[in-house]
Short mmCIF file of C-alpha atoms and ligand atoms in Angstrom, two decimals:
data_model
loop_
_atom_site.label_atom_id
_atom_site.label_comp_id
_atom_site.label_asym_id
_atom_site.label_seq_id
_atom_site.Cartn_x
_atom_site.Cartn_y
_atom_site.Cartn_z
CA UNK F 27 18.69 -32.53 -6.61
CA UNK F 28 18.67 -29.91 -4.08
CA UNK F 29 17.69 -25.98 -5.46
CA UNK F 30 20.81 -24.29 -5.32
CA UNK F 31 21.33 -20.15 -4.01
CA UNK F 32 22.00 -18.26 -7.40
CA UNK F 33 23.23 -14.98 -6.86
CA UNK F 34 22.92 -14.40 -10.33
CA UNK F 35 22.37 -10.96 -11.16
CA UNK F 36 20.35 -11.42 -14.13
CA UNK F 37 18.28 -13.54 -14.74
CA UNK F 38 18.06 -13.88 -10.91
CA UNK F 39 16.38 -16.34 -8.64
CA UNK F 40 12.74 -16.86 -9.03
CA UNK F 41 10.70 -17.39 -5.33
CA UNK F 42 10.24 -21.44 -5.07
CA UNK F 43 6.53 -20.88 -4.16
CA UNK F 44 6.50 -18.92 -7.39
CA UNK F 45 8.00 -21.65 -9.07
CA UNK F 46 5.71 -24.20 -7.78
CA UNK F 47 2.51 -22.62 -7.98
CA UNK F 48 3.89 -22.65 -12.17
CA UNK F 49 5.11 -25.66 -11.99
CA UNK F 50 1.04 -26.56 -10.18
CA UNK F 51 -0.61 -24.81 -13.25
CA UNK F 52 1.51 -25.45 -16.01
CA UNK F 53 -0.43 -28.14 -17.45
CA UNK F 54 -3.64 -27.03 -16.72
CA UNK F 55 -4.21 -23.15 -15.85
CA UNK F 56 -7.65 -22.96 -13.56
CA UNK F 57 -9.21 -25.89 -15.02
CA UNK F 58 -9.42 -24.63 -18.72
CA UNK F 59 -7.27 -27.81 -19.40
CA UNK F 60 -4.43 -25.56 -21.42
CA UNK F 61 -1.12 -24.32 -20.66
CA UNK F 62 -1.08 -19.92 -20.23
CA UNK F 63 1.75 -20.19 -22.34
CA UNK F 64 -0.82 -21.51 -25.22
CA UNK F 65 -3.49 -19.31 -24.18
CA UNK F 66 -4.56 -16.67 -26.83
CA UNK F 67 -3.19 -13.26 -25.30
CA UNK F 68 -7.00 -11.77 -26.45
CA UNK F 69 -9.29 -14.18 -24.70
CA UNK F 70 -10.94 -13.26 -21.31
CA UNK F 71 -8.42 -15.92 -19.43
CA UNK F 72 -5.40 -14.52 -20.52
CA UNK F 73 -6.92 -10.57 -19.95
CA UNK F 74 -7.79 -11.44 -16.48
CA UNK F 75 -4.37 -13.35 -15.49
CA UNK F 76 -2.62 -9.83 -17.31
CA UNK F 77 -5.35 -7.47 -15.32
CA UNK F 78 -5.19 -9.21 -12.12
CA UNK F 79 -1.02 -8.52 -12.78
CA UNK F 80 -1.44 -4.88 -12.98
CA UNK F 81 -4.19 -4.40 -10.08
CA UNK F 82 -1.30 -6.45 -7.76
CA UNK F 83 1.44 -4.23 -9.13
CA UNK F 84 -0.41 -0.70 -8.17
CA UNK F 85 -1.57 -1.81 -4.86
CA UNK F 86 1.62 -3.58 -3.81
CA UNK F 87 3.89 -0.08 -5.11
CA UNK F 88 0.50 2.16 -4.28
CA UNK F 89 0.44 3.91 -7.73
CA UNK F 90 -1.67 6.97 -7.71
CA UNK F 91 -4.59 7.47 -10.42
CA UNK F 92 -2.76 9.13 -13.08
CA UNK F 93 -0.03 6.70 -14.56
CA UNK F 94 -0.26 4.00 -17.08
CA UNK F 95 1.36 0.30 -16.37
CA UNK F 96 2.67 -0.52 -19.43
CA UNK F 97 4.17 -4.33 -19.79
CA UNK F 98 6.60 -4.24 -23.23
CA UNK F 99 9.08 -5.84 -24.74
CA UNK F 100 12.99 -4.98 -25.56
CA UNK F 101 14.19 -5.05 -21.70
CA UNK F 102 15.49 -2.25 -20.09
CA UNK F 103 17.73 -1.43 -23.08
CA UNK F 104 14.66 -0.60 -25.20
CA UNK F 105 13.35 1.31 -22.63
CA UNK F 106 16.69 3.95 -23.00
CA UNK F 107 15.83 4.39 -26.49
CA UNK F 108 11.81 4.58 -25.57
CA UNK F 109 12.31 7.48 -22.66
CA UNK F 110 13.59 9.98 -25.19
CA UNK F 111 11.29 9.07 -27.88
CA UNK F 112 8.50 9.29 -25.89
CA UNK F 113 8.96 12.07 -23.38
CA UNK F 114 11.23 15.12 -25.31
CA UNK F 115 7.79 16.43 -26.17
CA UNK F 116 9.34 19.50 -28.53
CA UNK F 117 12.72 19.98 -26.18
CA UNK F 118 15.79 19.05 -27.22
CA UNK F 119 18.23 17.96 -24.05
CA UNK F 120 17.64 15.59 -21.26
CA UNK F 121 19.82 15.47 -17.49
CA UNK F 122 21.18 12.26 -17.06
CA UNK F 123 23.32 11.66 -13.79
CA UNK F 124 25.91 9.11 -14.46
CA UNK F 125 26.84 6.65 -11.42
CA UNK F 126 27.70 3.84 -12.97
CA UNK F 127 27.52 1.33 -16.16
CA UNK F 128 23.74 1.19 -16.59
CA UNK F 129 24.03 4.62 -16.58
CA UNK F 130 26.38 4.97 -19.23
CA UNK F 131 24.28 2.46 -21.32
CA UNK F 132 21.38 4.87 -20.66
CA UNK F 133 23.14 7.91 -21.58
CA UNK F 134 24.94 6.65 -24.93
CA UNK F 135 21.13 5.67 -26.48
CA UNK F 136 20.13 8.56 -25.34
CA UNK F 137 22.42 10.92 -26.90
CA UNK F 138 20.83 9.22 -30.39
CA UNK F 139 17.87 11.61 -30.36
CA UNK F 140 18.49 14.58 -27.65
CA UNK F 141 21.30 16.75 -26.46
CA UNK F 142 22.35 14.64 -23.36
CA UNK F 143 23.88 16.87 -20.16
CA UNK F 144 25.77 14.26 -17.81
CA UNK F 145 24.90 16.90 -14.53
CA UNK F 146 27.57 14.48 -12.24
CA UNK F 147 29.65 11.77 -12.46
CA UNK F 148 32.20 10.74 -9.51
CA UNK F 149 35.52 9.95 -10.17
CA UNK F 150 34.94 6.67 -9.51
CA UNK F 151 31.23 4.63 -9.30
CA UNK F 152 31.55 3.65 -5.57
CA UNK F 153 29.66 6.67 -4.64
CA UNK F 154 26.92 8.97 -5.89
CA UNK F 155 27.70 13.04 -5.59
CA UNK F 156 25.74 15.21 -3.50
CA UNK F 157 22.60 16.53 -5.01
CA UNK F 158 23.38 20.47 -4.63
CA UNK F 159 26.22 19.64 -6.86
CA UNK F 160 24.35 18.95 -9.88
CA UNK F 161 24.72 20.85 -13.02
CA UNK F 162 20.61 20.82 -13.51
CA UNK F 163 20.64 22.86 -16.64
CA UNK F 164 16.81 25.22 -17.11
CA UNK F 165 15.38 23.56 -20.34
CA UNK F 166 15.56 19.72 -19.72
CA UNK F 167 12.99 17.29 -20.67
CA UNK F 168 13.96 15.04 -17.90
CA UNK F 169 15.90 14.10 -15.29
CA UNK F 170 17.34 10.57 -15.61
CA UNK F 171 18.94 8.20 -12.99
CA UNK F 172 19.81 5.19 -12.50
CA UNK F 173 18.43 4.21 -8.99
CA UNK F 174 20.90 1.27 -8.32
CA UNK F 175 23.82 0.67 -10.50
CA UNK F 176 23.71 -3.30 -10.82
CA UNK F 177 27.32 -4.00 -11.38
CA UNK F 178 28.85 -1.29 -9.64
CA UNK F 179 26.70 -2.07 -6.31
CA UNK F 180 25.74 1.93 -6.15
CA UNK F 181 22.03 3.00 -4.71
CA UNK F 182 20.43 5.92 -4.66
CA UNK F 183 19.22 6.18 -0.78
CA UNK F 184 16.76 8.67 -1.46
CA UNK F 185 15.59 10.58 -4.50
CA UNK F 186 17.05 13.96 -5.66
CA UNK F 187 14.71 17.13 -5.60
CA UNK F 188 14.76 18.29 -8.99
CA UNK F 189 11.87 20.85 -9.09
CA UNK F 190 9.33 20.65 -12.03
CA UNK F 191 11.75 18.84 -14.44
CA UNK F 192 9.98 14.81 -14.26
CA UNK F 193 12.40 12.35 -12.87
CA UNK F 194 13.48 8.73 -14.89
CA UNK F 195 14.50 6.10 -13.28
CA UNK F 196 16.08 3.28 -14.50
CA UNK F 197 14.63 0.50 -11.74
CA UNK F 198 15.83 -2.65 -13.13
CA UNK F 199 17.97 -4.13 -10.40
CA UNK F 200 15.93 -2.55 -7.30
CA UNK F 201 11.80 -2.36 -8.23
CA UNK F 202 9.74 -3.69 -5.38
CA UNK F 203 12.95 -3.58 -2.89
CA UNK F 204 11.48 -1.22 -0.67
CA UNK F 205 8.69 1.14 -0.79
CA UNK F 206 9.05 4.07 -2.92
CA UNK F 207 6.58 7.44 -3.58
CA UNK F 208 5.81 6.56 -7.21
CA UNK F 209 3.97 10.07 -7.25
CA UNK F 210 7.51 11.40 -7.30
CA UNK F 211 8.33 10.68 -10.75
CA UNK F 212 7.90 11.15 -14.37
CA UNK F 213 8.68 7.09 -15.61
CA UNK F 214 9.73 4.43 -13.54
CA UNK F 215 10.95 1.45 -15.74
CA UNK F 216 12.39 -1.99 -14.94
CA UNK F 217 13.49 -5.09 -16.90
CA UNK F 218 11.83 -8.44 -15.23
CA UNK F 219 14.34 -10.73 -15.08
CA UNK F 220 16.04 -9.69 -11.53
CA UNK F 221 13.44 -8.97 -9.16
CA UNK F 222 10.23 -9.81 -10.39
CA UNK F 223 10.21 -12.66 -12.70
CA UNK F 224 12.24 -14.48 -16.13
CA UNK F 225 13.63 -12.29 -18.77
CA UNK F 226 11.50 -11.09 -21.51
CA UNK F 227 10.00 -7.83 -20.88
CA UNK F 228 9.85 -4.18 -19.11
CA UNK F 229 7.51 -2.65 -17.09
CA UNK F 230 7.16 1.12 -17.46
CA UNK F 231 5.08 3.30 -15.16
CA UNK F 232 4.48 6.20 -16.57
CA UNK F 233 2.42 9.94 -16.07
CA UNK F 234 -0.24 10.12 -18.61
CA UNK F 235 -0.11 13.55 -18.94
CA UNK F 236 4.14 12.96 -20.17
CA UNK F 237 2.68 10.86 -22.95
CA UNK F 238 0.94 11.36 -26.48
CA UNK F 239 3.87 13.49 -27.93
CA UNK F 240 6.35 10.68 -29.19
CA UNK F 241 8.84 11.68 -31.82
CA UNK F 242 7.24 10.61 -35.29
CA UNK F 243 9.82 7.69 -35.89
CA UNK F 244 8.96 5.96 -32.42
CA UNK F 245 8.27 2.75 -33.10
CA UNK F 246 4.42 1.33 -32.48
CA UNK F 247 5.70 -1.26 -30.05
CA UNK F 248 7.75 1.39 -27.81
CA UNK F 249 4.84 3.83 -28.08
CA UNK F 250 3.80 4.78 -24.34
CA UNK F 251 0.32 6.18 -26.06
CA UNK F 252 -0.35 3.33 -28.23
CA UNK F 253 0.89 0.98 -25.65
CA UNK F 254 -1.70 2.44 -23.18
CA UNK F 255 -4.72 2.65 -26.05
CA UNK F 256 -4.16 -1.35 -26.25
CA UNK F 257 -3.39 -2.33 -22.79
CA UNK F 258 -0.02 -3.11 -23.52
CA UNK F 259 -1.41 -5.76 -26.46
CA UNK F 260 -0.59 -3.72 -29.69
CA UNK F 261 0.74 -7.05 -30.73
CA UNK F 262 1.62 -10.00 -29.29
CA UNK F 263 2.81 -9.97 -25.49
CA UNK F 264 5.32 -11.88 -23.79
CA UNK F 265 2.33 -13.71 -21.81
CA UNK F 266 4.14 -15.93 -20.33
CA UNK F 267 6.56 -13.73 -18.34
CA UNK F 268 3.48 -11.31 -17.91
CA UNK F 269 2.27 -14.32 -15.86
CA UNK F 270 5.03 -15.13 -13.85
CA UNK F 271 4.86 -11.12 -12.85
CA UNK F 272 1.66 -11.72 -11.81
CA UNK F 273 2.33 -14.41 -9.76
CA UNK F 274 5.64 -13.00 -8.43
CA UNK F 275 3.37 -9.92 -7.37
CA UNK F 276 1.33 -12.52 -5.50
CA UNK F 277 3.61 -14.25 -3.80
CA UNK F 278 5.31 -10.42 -2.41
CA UNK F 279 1.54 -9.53 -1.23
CA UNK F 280 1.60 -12.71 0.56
CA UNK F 281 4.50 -12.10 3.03
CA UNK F 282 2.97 -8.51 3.80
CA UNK F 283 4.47 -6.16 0.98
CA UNK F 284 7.00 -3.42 0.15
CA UNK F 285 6.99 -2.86 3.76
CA UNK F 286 8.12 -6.76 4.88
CA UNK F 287 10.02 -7.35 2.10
CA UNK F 288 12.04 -4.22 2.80
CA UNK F 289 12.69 -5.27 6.42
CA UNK F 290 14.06 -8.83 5.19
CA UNK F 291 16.43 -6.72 2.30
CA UNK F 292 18.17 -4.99 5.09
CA UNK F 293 18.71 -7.54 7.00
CA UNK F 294 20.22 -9.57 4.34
CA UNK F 295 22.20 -6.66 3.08
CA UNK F 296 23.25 -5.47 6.69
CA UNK F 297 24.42 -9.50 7.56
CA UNK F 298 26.79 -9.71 4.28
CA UNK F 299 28.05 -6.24 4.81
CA UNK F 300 28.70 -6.69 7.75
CA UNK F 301 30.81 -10.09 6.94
CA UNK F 302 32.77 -8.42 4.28
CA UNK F 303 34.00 -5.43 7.10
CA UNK F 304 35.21 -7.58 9.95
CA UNK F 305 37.49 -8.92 7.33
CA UNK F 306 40.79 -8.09 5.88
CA UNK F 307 40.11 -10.75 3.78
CA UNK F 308 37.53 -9.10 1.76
CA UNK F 309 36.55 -5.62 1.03
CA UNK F 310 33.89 -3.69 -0.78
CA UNK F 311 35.01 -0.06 -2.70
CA UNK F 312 31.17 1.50 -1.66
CA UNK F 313 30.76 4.51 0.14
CA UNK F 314 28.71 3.00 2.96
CA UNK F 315 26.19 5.60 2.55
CA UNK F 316 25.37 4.43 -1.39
CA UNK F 317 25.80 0.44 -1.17
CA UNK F 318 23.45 -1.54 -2.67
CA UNK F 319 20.68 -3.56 -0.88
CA UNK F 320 20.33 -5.73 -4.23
CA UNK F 321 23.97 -6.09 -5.17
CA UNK F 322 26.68 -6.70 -3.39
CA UNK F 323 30.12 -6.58 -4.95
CA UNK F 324 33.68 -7.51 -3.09
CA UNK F 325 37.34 -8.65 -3.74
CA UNK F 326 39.10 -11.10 -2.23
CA UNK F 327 42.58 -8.96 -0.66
CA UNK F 328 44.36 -11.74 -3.09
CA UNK F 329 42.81 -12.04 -6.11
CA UNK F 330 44.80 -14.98 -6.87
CA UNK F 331 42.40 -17.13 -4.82
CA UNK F 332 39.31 -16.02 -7.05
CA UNK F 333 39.05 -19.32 -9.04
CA UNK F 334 39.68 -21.35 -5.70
CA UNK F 335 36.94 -18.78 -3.67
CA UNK F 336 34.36 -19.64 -7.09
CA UNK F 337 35.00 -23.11 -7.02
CA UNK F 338 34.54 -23.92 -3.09
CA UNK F 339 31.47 -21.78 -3.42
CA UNK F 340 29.95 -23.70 -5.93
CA UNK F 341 30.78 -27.12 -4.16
CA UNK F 342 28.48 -25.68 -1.46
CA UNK F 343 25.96 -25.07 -3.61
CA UNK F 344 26.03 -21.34 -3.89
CA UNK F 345 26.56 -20.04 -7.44
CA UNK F 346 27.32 -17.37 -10.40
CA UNK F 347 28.81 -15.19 -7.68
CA UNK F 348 31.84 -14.27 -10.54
CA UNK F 349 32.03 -10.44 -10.29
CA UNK F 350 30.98 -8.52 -14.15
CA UNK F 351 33.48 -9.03 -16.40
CA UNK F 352 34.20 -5.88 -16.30
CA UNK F 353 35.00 -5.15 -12.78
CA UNK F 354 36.24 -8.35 -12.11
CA UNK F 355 36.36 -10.26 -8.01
CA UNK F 356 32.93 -11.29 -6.91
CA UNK F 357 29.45 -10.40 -6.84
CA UNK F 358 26.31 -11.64 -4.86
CA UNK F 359 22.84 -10.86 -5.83
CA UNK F 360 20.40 -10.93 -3.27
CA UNK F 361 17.00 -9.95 -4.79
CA UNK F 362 13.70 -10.35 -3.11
CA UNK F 363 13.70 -14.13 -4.04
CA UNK F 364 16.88 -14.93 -2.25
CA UNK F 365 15.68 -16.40 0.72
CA UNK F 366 17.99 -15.53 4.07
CA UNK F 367 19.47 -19.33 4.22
CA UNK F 368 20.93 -18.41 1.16
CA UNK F 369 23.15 -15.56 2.84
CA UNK F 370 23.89 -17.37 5.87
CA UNK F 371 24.95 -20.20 3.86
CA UNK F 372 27.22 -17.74 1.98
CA UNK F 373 28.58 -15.75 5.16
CA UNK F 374 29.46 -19.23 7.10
CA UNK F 375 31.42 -19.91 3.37
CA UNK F 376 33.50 -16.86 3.30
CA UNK F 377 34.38 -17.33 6.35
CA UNK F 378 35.78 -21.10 6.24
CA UNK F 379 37.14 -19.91 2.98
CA UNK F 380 38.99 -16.99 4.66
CA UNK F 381 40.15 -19.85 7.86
CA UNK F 382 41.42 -21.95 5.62
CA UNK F 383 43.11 -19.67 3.17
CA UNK F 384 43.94 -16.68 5.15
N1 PMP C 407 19.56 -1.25 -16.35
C1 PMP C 407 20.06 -1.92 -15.31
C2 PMP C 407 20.23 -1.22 -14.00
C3 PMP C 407 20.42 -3.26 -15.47
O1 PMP C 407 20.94 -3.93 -14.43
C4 PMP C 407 20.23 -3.89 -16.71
C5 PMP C 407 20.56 -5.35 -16.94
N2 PMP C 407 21.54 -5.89 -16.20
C6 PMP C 407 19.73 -3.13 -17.76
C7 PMP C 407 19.38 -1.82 -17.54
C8 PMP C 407 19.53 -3.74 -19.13
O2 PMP C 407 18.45 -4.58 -19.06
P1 PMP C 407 17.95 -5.48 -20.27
O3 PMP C 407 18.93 -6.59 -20.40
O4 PMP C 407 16.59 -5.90 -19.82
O5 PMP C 407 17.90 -4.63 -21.48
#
């Protein structure tokens, strides 16, 4: 059967070479005639598949000396419990700016163990308020954003000034889009399972010198010191997604980087856009300065034809493009792994769907 385009938004699309080169070693990893998935996590083939992971990471997002790579478990979610925990170091409130769901998520575990200031929140999340209009308040431990709002479609185009106070951001749904001056922040954190690899665990980057000053109750496994004593192997790793990481790394290295991979994103982005605005058909509520390159919501002008829109999509092959739940019309993902077929394929679609139904 052919591969399908899923423009899921989480778990996403893996890269087929990815797949294959898995699919290649899956019986036998480098001749040691064993799967990596049975491979004990401590033994000198499993450390160098999880080492080679990390030295791919920091050269492909050029992370300075001076920040840990930490690969955990507990997604993204644990991760807004973690920042807090971790990084209050004897203050008691933490800046969060709020453009969106993920950032409401954020701010609501955060609030469990610091004072939480929301410094902005449009009316509405189709657009992200202008930095000088910030409530920054003096004696925050952080500054935490959300740098593209998955559901919402929302991106942060280029990253607030906010002095001395280390910037958080929650990269889940836009890590290794583009390239980005990790020297510029306090944490960067991501779940896997949209643009790097399957579900299962987080990647935090994080400045050693924030670290070493968790809250007593922090957990051992969401521990950015501990974590970083034990190479991110206090217990038991998720080794297996830690290896498709690696191997997604790979594969980004091998079509030339952050750089190339950023020039194929806005092209994709740009093509779909561009689709959804010479139409009355559909529409997009984004301020065109703050749309996502990853995420890509829109409505059909009649929402009646939703189901009919869904099912001629999937008849073509191109699927889970059902907007969240909770916003409701349509959503395409279009991660690193989408290849561009997959958008063409969905642009020529929309517009037999809007010819025929118009
Ligand atoms: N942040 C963002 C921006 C997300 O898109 C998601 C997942 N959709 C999360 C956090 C939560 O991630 P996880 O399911 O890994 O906890």
């Amino acid at each position: 059967m052919a591969r399908v385009f899923n423009f899921s938004a989480g778990p996403a699309t893996i890269a087929e070479d990815v797949l294959k080169k898995a699919q290649e070693e899956l019986l036998d990893w480098n001749g040691t005639g064993m799967s990596v998935m049975e491979m004990s996590h401590r033994g000198k083939d499993y450390v160098s598949i999880a080492e080679k992971a990390e030295a791919d990471l920091r050269e492909l997002m050029n992370i300075p000396a001076g920040y840990k790579v930490l690969f955990l478990q507990g997604g993204a979610t644990g991760q807004f419990a973690a920042i807090p925990m971790n990084i209050l170091r004897g203050k008691k409130a933490a800046d969060y700016v709020c453009t969106g769901s993920w950032s409401k998520k954020a701010i609501a575990e955060g609030k469990k163990y610091c004072d939480v200031n929301v410094v902005s929140q449009p009316e509405k999340f189709n657009t992200i308020p202008e930095v000088s209009e910030w409530n920054l308040s003096a004696d925050a431990a952080y500054l935490h954003i959300c740098s593209n709002e998955t559901i919402e479609g929302v991106e942060f185009k280029e990253l607030p000034e906010c002095g001395e106070v280390p910037l958080v951001a929650d990269m889940s749904s836009n890590i290794l889009s583009r390239p980005i001056d990790v020297s510029k922040f306090g944490i960067i954190y991501a779940g896997t399972q949209k643009n790097i690899g399957p579900a299962g665990m987080a990647i935090a980057i994080v400045r050693e010198d924030l670290i070493g000053d968790a809250l007593p109750t922090t957990p051992s496994v969401l521990d950015y010191q501990k974590q970083a004593d034990n190479d991110s192997m206090l217990n038991t790793p998720p080794t297996y997604t830690w290896y498709m990481a690696g191997l997604a790394f790979q594969n980004l290295k091998k079509i030339g980087g952050l750089e190339a991979i950023a020039e194929i994103n806005d092209r994709k982005a740009a093509k779909l856009y561009d689709c959804i605005d010479a139409s009355d058909f559909y529409a997009n509520p984004v301020d065109p300065k703050y749309r996502s390159v990853m995420n890509v919501p829109f409505t059909l002008a009649d929402d009646s034809l939703d189901a009919a829109f869904l099912d001629g999509a999937k008849k073509e092959g191109l699927v889970t493009l059902k907007g969240h739940r909770s916003i409701g019309g349509m959503r395409a993902s279009i991660y690193n792994a989408m290849p561009e077929e997959g958008i063409d394929a969905l642009i020529a679609f929309m517009k037999e769907f809007e010819r025929t139904n118009g």
